[in-house]
Tab-separated table of C-alpha atoms and ligand atoms in Angstrom:
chain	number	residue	atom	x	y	z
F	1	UNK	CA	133.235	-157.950	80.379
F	2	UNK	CA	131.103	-159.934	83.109
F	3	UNK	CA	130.268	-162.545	80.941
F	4	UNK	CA	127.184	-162.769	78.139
F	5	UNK	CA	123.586	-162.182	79.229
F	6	UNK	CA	124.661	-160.385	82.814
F	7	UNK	CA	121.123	-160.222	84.521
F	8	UNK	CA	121.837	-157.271	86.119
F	9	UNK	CA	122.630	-155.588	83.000
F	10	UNK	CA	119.924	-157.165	80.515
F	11	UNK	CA	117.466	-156.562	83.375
F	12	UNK	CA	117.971	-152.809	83.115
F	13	UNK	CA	118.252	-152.458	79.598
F	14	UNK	CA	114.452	-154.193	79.839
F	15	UNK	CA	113.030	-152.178	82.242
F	16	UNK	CA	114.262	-149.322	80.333
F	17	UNK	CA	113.349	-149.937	77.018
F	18	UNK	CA	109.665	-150.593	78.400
F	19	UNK	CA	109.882	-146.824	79.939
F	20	UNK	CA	111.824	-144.825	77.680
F	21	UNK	CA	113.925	-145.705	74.820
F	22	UNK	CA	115.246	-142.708	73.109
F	23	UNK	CA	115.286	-138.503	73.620
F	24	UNK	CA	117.601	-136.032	71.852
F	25	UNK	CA	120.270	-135.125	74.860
F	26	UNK	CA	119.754	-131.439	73.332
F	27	UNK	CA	117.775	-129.185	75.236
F	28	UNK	CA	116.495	-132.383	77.463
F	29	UNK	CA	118.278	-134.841	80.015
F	30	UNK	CA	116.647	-137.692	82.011
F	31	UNK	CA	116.825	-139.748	84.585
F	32	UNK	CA	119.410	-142.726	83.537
F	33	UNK	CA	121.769	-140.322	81.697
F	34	UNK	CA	122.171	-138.021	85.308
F	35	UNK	CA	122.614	-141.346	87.081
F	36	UNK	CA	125.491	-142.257	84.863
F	37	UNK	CA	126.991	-138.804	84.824
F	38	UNK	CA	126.841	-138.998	88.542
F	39	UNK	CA	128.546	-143.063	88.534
F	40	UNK	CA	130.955	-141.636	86.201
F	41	UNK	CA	132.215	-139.047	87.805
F	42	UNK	CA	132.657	-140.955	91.493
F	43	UNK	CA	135.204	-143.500	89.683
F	44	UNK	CA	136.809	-141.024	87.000
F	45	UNK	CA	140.382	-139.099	87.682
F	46	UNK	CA	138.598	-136.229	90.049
F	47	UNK	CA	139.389	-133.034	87.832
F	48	UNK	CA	137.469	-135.024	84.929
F	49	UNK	CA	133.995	-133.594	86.160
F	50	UNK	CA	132.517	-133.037	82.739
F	51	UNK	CA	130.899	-136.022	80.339
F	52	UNK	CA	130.060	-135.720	77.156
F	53	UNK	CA	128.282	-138.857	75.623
F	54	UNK	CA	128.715	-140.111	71.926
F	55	UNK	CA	128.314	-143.515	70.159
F	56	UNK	CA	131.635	-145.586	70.580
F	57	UNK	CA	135.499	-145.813	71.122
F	58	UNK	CA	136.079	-143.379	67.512
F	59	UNK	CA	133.414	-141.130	68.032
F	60	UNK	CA	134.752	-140.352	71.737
F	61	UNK	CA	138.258	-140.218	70.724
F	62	UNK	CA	137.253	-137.550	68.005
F	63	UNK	CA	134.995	-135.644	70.828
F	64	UNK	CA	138.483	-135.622	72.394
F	65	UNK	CA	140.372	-134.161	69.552
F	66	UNK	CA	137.717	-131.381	68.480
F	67	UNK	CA	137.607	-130.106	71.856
F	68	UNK	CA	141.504	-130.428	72.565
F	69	UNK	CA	141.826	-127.655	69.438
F	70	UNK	CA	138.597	-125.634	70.166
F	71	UNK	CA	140.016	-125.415	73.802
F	72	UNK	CA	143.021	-123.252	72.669
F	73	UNK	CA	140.792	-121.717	69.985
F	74	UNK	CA	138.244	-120.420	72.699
F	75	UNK	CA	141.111	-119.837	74.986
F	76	UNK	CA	142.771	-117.292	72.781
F	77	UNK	CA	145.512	-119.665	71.019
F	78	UNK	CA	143.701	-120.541	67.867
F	79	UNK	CA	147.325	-121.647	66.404
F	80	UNK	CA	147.391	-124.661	68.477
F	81	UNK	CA	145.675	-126.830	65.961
F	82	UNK	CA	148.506	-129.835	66.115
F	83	UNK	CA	148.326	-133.030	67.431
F	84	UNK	CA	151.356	-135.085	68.907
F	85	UNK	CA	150.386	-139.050	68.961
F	86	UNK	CA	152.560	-142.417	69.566
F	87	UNK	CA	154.092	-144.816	67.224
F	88	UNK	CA	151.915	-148.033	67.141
F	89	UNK	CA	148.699	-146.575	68.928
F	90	UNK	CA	145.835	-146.992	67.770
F	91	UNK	CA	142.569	-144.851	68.187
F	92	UNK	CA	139.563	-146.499	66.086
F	93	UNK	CA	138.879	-145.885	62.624
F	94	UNK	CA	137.040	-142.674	62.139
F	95	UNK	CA	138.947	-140.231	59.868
F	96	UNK	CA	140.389	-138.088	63.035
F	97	UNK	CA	140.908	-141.204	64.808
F	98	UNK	CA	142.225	-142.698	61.764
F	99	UNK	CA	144.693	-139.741	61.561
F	100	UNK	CA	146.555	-139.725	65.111
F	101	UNK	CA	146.680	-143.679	64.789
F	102	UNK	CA	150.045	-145.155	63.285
F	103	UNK	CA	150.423	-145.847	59.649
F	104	UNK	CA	149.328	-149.451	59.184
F	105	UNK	CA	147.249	-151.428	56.883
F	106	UNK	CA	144.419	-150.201	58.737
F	107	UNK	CA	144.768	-146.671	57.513
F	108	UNK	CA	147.024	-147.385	53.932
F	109	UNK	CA	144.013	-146.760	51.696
F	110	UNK	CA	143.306	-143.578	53.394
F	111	UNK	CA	146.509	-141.111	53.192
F	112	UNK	CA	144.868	-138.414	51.854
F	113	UNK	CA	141.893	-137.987	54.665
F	114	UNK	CA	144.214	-138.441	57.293
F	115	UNK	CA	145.647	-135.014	58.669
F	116	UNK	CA	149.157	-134.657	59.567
F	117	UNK	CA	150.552	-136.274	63.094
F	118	UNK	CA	153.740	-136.084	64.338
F	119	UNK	CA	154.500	-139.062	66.214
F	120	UNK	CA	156.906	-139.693	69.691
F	121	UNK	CA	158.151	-143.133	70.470
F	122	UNK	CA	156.353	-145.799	71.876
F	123	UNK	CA	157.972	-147.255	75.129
F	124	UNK	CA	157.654	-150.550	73.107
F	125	UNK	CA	161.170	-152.106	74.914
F	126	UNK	CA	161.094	-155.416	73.435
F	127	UNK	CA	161.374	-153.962	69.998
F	128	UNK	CA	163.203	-150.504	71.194
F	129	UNK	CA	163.281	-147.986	68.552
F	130	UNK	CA	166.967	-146.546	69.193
F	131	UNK	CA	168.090	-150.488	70.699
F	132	UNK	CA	168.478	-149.496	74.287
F	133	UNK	CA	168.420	-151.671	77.371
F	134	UNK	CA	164.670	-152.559	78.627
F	135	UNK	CA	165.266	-150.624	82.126
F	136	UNK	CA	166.167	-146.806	80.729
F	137	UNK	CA	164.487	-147.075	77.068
F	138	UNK	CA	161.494	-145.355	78.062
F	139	UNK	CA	163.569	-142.005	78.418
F	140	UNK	CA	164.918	-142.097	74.835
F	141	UNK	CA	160.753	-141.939	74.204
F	142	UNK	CA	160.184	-139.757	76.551
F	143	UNK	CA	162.977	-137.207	74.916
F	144	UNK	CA	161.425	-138.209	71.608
F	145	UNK	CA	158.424	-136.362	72.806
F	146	UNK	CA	159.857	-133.539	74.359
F	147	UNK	CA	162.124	-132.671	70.828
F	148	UNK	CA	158.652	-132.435	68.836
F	149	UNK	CA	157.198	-130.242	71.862
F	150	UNK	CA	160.449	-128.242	72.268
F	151	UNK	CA	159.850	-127.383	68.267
F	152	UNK	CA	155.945	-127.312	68.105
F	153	UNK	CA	154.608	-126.929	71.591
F	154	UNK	CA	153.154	-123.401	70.731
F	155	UNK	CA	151.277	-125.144	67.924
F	156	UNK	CA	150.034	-128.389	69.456
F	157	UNK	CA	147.139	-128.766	71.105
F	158	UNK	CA	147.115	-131.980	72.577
F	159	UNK	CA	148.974	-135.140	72.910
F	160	UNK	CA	147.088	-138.090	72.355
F	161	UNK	CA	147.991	-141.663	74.078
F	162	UNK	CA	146.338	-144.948	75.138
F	163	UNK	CA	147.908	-145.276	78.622
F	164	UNK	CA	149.760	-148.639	79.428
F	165	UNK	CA	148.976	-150.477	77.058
F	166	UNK	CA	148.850	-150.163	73.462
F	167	UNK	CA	146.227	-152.435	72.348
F	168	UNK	CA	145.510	-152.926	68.432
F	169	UNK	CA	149.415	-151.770	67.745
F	170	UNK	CA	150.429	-155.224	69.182
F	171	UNK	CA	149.478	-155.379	73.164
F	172	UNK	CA	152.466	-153.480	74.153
F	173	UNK	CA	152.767	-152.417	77.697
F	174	UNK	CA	154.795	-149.113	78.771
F	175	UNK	CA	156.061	-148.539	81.931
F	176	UNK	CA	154.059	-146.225	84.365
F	177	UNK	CA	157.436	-144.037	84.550
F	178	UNK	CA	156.865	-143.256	80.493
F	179	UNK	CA	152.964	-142.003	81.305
F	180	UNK	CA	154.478	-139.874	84.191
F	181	UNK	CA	156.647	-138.457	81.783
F	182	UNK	CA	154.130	-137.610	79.037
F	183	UNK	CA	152.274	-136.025	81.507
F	184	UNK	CA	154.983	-133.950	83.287
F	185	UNK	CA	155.660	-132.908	79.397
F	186	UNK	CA	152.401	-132.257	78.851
F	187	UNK	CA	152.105	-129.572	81.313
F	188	UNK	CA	155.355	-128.212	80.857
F	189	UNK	CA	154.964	-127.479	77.277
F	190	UNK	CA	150.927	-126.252	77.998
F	191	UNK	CA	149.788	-129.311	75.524
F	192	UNK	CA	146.281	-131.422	76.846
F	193	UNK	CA	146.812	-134.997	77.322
F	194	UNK	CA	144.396	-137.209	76.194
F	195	UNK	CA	143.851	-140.641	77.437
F	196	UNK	CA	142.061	-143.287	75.434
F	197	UNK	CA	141.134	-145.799	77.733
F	198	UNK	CA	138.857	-146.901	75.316
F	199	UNK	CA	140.246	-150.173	76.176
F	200	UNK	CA	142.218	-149.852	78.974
F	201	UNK	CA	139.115	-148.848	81.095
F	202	UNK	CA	137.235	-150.199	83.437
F	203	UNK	CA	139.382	-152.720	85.055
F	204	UNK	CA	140.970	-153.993	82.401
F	205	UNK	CA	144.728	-152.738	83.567
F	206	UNK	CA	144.008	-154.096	87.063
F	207	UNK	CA	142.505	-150.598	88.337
F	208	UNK	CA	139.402	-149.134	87.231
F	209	UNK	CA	141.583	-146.701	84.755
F	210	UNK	CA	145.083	-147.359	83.857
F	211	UNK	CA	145.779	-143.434	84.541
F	212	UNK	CA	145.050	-144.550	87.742
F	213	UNK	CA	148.585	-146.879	87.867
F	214	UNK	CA	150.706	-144.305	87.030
F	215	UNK	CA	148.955	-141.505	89.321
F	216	UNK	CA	148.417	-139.337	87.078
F	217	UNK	CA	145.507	-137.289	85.565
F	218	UNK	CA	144.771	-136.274	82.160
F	219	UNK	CA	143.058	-133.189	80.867
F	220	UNK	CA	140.123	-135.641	78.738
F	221	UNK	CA	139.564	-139.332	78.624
F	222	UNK	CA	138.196	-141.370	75.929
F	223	UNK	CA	135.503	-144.465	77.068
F	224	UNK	CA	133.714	-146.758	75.474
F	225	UNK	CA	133.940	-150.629	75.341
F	226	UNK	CA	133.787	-152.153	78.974
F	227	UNK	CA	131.575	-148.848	79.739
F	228	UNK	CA	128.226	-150.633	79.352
F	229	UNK	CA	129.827	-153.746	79.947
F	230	UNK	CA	130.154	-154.837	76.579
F	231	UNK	CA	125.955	-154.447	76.221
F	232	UNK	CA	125.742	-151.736	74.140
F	233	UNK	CA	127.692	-149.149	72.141
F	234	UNK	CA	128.530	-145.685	73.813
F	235	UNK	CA	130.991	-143.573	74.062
F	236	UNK	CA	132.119	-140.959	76.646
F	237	UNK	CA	134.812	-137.895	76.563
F	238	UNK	CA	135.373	-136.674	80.230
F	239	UNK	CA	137.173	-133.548	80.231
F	240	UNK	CA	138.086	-131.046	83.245
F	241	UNK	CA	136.431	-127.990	84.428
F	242	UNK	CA	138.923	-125.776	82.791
F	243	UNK	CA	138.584	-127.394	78.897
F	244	UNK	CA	134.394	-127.348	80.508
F	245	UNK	CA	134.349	-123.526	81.360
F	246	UNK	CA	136.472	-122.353	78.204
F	247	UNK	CA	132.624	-123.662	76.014
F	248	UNK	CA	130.740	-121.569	77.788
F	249	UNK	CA	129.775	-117.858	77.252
F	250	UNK	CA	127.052	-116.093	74.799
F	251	UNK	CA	129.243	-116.634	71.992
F	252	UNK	CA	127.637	-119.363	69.591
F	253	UNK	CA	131.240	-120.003	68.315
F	254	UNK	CA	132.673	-120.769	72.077
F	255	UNK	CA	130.204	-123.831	71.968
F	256	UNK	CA	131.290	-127.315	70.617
F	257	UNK	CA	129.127	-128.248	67.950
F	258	UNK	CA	129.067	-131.830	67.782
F	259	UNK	CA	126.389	-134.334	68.298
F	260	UNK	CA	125.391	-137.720	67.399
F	261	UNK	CA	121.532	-138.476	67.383
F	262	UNK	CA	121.944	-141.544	69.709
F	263	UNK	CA	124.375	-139.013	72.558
F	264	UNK	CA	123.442	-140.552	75.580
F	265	UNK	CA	121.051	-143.020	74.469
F	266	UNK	CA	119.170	-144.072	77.721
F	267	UNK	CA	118.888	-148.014	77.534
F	268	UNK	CA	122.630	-147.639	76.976
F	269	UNK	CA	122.920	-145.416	79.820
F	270	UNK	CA	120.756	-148.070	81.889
F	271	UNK	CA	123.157	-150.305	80.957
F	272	UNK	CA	126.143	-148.489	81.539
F	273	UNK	CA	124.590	-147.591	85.412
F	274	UNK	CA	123.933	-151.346	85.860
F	275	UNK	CA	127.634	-152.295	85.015
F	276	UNK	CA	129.169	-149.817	87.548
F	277	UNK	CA	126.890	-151.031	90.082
F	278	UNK	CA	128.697	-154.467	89.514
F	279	UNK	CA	131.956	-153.117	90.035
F	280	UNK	CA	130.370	-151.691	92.838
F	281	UNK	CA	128.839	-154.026	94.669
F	282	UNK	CA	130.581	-157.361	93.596
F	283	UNK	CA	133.904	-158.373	93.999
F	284	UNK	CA	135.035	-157.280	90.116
F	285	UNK	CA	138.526	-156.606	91.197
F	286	UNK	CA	138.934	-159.608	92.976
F	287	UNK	CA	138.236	-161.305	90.175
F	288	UNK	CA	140.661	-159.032	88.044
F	289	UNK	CA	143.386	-159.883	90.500
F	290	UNK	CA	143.084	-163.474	90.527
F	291	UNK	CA	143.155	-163.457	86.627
F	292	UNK	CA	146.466	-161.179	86.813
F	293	UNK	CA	147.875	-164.075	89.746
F	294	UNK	CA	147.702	-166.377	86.380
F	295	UNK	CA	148.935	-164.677	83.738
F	296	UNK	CA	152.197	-164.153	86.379
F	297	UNK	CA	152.241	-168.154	87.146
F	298	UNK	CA	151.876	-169.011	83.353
F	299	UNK	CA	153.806	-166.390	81.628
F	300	UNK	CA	157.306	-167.372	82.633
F	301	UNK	CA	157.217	-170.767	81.273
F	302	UNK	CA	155.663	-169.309	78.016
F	303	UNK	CA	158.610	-167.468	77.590
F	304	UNK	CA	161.046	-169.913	77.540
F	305	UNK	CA	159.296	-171.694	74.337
F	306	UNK	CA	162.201	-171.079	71.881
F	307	UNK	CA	159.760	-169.204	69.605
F	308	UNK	CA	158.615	-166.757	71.558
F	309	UNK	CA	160.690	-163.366	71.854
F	310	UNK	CA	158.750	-161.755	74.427
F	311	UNK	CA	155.890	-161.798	77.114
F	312	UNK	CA	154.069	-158.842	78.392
F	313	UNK	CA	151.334	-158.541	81.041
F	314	UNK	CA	149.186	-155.865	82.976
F	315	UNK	CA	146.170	-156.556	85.061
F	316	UNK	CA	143.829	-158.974	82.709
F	317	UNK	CA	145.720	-158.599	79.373
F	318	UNK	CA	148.723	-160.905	78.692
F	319	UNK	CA	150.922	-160.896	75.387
F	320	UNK	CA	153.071	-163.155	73.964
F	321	UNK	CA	154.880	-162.088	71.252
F	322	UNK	CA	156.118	-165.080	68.578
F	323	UNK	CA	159.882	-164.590	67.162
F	324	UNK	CA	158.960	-164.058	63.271
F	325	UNK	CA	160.564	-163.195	60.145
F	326	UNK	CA	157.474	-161.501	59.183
F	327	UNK	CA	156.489	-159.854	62.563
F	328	UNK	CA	153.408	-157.677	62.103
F	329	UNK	CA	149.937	-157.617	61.748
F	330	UNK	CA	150.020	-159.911	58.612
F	331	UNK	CA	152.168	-162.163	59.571
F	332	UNK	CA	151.479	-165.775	58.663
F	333	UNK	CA	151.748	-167.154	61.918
F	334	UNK	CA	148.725	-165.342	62.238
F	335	UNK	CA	145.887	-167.553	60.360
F	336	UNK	CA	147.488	-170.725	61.409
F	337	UNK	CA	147.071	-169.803	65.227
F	338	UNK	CA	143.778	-168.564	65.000
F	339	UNK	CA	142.351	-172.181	62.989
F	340	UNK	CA	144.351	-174.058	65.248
F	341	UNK	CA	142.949	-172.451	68.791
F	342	UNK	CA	139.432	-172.619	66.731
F	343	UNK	CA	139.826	-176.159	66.845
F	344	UNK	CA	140.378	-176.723	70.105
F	345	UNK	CA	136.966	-174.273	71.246
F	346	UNK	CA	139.402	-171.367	72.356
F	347	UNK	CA	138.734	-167.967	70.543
F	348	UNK	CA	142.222	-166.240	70.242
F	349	UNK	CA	142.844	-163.409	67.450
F	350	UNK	CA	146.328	-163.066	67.499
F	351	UNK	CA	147.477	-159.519	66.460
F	352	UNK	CA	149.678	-161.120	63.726
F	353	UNK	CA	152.502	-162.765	65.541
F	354	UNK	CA	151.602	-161.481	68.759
F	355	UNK	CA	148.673	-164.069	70.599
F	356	UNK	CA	147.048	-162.272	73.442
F	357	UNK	CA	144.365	-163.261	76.109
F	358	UNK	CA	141.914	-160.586	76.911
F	359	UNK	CA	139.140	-162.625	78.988
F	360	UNK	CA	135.511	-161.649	80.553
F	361	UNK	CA	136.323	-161.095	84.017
F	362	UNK	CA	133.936	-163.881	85.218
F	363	UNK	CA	136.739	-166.426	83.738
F	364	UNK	CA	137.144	-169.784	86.255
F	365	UNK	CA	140.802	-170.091	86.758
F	366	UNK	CA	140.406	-173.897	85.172
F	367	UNK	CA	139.416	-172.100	81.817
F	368	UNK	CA	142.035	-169.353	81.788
F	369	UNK	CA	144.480	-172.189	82.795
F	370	UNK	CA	143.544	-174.462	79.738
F	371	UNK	CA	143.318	-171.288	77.393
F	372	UNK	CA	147.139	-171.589	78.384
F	373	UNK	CA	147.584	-175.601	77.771
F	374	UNK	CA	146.126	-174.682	74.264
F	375	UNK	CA	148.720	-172.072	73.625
F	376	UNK	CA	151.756	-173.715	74.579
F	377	UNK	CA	150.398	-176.492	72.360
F	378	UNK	CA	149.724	-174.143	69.404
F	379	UNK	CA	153.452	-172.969	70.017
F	380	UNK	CA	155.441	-176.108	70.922
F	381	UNK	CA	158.121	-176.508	68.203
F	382	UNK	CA	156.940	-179.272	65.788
E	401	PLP	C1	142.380	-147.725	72.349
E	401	PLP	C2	141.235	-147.720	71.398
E	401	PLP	N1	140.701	-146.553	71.022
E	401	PLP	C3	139.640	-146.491	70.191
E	401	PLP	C4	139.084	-147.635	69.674
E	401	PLP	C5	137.915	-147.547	68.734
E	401	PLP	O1	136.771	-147.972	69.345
E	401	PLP	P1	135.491	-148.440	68.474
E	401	PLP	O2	135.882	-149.714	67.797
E	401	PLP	O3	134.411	-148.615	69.495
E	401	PLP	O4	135.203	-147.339	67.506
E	401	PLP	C6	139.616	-148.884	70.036
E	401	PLP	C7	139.035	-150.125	69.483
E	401	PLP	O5	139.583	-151.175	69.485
E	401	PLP	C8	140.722	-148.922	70.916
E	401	PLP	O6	141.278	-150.084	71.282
């Protein structure tokens, strides 16, 4: 996220792991694990004032979904076991993760562990699912949504979405008006909404949470990635008093019984403390900001290459997506961009025939701007 070998970050996970490298988080807390519930909860959404620490982006997205349907269950609504998730997302590859991400080659081999989803529209407007013009698509997706909630809203628990940007599924940006929406339905029809910002977190949409560009707040959020600055694995569910409060009480049933031997691991925690005391205390979101100024000077004359269909950009993450007769993730476009950037030093993994730029925030604009050279090379008609 800052670059390899950070010294601010490898400095802490040192001084840590010389002090105190592992305790069960059950029945004991220290020092580095308080400091980065504290961090966490000055830059979170501020009605996510609970943390619960796990081992990565699947492990906090199923934290998410256990506690989304133990919520109701504790709350006196044990029927509202369902979960409502988007066409294209994608949510790690854990068997509940597995489950409320799309059907894709990903999950093929695994039909019969994967429980039942029922799945609303993405706002994916270059490829629009009911061919509607780019401006009013999103509503079409929002209605999508509100038809499954208007039929199972007393039996869903929670709606599941990775906000802005759907990353694995093909880098496809929504508009902020299709979050606002989910939201608004979200509340209406008394369903949780659940943000993964697995990836969109921690400055990767331009502000420190995409939720954040839309204005809105959901009831948990998934972290993980950019949360230790790319260091070390960990994963985080924040979830609001009210999901909190409905775990507690005598009752050993009212408490969420999950836990992963490394929760809150505290070199990871060290490291996790150290990153948000870059964003902090150096100018992170300048540098965000001046990557985003590129992508908007480079993107326009990327999309007038006659092969490319569409371009897509929000905060550090810019798509392009390749015209192809075999769009998808196993399209063959896809092995003969990846070689070909190889060769020239630039480490691309196009998501099929959709290339995408995802770079350390620490970038110089020289190497973000030859990144781009190399692309309209690799895509320059023969
Ligand atoms: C949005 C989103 N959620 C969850 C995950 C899964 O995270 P992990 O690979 O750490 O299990 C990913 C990983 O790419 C992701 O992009």
């Amino acid at each position: 996220m800052h670059g390899h070998a950070h010294p601010r970050i490898a400095g802490a996970i040192g001084r840590q792991a010389a002090r105190l490298e592992h305790v069960l988080l059950a029945g004991f807390t220290h020092e580095p694990v308080e400091r980065l519930a504290e961090e966490l909860r000055r830059v979170a959404p501020a009605p996510l004032e609970h943390i619960f620490f796990s081992d990565d982006g699947s492990t906090a997205v199923e934290v998410a979904l256990k506690m989304a349907v133990q919520f109701w269950r504790n709350s006196g609504q044990p029927a509202k076991t369902e979960i409502v998730a988007l066409e294209h997302g994608y949510h790690g590859d854990t068997a509940g993760a597995m489950s409320v991400s799309d059907d894709s080659l990903f999950t093929a081999a695994f039909a019969a562990m994967r429980f039942p989803v029922r799945r609303a529209h993405s706002a994916y407007c270059y490829r629009c699912p009911v061919g509607l013009k780019r401006e009013t698509c999103h509503i079409e997706c929002g209605d999508s949504l509100e038809r499954i909630l208007q039929e199972r809203g007393g039996q869903t628990a929670a709606i599941i979405v990775e906000p802005l940007l759907q990353g694995a599924g093909g880098m496809i940006v929504h508009p902020v008006e299709y979050l606002q929406r989910l939201r608004a339905l979200a509340t209406k029809y008394n369903v949780l909404l659940i943000a993964d910002e697995v990836l969109t977190g921690f400055g990767r949409c331009g502000r420190m949470f995409a939720t954040e560009l839309a204005g809105v707040a959901p009831d948990l959020m998934c972290l993980s990635k950019g949360l230790t600055g790319g260091f070390l694995p960990m994963g985080a569910t924040l979830a609001t008093h009210d999901v909190y409060e409905s775990f507690s009480g005598p009752e050993p049933e009212r408490a969420f019984w999950h836990g992963h031997s490394y929760t809150g691991n505290p070199i990871s925690c060290a490291a996790a403390v150290a990153n948000l005391e870059i964003f902090r205390t150096e100018p992170v979101f300048e540098l965000i900001a001046a990557i985003a100024a590129i992508h908007s000077e480079r993107l326009p004359a990327v999309a007038r290459h006659p092969g490319v269909g569409d371009v897509r950009s929000i905060g550090t993450v810019a798509a392009i997506e390749l015209r192809a007769d075999d769009a998808g993730y196993l399209s063959s476009l896809r092995p003969k961009l990846y070689r070909f950037f190889l060769e020239r030093e630039v480490l691309l993994r196009p998501l099929g025939n959709v290339i995408y730029i995802l770079p350390p925030y620490c970038i110089e604009p020289r190497d973000l701007n030859h990144i781009y050279d190399v692309i309209e090379e690799g895509i320059r008609p023969q």
